[in-house]
XYZ file of C-alpha atoms in Angstrom:
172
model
C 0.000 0.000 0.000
C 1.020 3.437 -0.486
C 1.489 3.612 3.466
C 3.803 1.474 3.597
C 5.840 2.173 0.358
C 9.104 3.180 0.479
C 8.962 7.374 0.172
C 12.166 7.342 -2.298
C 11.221 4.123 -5.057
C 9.800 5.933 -7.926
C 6.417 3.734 -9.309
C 5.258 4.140 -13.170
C 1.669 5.518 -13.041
C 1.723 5.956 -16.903
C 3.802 7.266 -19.398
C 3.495 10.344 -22.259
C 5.247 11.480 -24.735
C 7.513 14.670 -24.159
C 5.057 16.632 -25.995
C 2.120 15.904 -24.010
C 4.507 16.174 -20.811
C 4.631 19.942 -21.727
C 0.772 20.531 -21.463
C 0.317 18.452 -18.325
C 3.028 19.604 -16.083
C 1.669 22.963 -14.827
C -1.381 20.512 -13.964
C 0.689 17.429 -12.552
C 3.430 19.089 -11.189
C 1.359 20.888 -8.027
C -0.128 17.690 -7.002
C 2.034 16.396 -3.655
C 3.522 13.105 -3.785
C 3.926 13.423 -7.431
C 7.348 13.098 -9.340
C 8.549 12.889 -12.780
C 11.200 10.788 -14.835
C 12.861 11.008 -18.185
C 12.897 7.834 -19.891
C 15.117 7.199 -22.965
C 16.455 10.974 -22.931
C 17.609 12.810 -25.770
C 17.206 10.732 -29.372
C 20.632 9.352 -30.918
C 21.842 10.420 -34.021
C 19.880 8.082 -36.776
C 23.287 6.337 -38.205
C 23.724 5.334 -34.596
C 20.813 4.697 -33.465
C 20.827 0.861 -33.854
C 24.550 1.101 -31.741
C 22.949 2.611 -29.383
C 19.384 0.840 -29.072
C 16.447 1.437 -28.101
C 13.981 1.562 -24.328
C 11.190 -0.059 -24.333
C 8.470 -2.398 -22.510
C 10.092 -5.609 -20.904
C 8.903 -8.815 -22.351
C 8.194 -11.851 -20.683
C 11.301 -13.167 -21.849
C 12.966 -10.578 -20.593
C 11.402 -10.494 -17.090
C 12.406 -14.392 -16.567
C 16.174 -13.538 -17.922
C 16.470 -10.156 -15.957
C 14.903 -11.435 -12.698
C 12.480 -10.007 -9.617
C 13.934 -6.625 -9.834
C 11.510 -5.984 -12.675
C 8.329 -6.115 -13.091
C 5.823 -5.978 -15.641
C 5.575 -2.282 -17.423
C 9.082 -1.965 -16.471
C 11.116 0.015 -18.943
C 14.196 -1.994 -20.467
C 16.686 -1.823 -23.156
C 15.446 -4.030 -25.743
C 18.335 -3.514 -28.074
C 22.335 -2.470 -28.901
C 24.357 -1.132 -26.090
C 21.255 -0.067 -24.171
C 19.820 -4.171 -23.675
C 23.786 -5.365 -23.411
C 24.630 -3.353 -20.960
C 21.372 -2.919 -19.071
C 22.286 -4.068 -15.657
C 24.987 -2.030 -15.467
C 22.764 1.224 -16.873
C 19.757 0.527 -14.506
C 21.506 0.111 -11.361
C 20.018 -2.456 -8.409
C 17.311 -1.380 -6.569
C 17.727 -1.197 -2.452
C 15.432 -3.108 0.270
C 14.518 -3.707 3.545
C 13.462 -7.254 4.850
C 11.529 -6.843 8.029
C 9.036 -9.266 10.154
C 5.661 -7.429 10.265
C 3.758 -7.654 13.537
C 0.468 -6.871 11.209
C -1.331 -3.056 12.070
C 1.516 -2.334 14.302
C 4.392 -1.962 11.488
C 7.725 -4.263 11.384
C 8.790 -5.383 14.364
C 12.242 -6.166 12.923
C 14.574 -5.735 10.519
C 16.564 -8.324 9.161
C 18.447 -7.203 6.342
C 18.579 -3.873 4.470
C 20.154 -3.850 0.951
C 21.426 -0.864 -0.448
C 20.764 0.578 -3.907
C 23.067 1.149 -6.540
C 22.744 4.048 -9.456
C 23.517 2.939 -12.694
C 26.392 4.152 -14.346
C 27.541 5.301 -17.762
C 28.608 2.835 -20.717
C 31.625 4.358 -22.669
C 32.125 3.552 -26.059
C 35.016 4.584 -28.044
C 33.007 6.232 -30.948
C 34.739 9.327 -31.595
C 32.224 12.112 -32.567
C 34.373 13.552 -35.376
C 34.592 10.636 -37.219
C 30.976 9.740 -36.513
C 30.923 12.773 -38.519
C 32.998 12.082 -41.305
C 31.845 8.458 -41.837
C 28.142 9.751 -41.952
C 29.291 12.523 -44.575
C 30.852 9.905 -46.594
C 28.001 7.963 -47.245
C 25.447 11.240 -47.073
C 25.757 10.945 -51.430
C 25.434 7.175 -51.878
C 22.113 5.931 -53.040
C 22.372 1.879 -52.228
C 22.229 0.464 -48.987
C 26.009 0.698 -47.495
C 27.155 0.623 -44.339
C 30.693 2.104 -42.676
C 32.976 0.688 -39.667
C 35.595 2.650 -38.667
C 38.003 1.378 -36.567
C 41.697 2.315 -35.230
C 43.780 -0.429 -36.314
C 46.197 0.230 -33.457
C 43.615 -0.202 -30.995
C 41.103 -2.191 -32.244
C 38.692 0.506 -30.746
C 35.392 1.036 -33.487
C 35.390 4.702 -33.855
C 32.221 5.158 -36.219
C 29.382 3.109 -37.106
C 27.019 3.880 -39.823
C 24.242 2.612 -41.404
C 22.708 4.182 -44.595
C 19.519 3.587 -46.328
C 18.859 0.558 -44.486
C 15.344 0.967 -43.847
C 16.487 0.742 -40.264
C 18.776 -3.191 -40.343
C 22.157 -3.264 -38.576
C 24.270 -3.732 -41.935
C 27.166 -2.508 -40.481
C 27.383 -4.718 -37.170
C 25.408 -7.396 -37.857
């Protein structure tokens, strides 16, 4: 119940488009208890866009691999970096295991598990040769697809996909 809920875990009611986040807010924001998150943030360029992936509902597959920390409605990477790397992006939720004694409240605590913010995945695509390789292939009709990598290194520095109609050609 909402008595009972922990005052800092953040519960989907429902989710809007920025757009229609824009007209509701002077409406939403005044109401107490209410709070607001940004899911997905700004878009990816378009040639990277498959690299990067993509947020979206978790599927039942999804909910048996990524276990009881998700739920149903629970927003997930469902492809590229952002479903490869989404434990490490989403964090692990905290928790408190305590006996109840019922209408009197817990009448113990037995373990308390602190949560842990995601962090950042760092790539090595260098944003001036994202550039460059997307230039490159700006004029070409055909499907094509770039890599660019630094031989020394091994690192990919650019990824591109053109006129795919949306396929990984270049990574897959």
């Amino acid at each position: 119940t909402a008595a009972t809920a922990n005052p800092t875990a953040f519960e989907p009611v429902f989710e809007i488009s920025a757009a229609e986040y824009a007209k509701l807010k002077p409406t939403l924001y005044p109401l107490p208890g209410t709070g607001f998150q940004t899911v997905g943030g700004t878009q990816p360029d378009p040639a990277i866009a498959p690299l990067i992936g993509a947020l979206g509902p978790i599927t039942k597959p999804e909910l048996r691999l990524l276990g009881p920390r998700y739920q149903a409605g629970s927003i997930v990477g469902v492809s590229g970096l952002e479903q490869s790397y989404q434990s490490q992006l989403a964090g692990t939720p905290g928790g408190v295991v305590s006996i109840s004694g019922g209408r009197s409240g817990p009448v113990a605590t037995l373990a308390t598990f602190p949560a842990r913010s995601g962090t950042p995945v760092v790539t090595s695509i260098d944003p001036a040769f994202q550039q460059a390789a997307e230039t490159a292939l700006a004029g070409v009709a055909e499907e094509s697809a770039l890599v660019a990598m630094n031989t020394s290194t091994g690192q990919v520095e650019a990824v591109v996909d053109h006129n795919t109609g949306g396929s990984d050609l270049a990574l897959d």
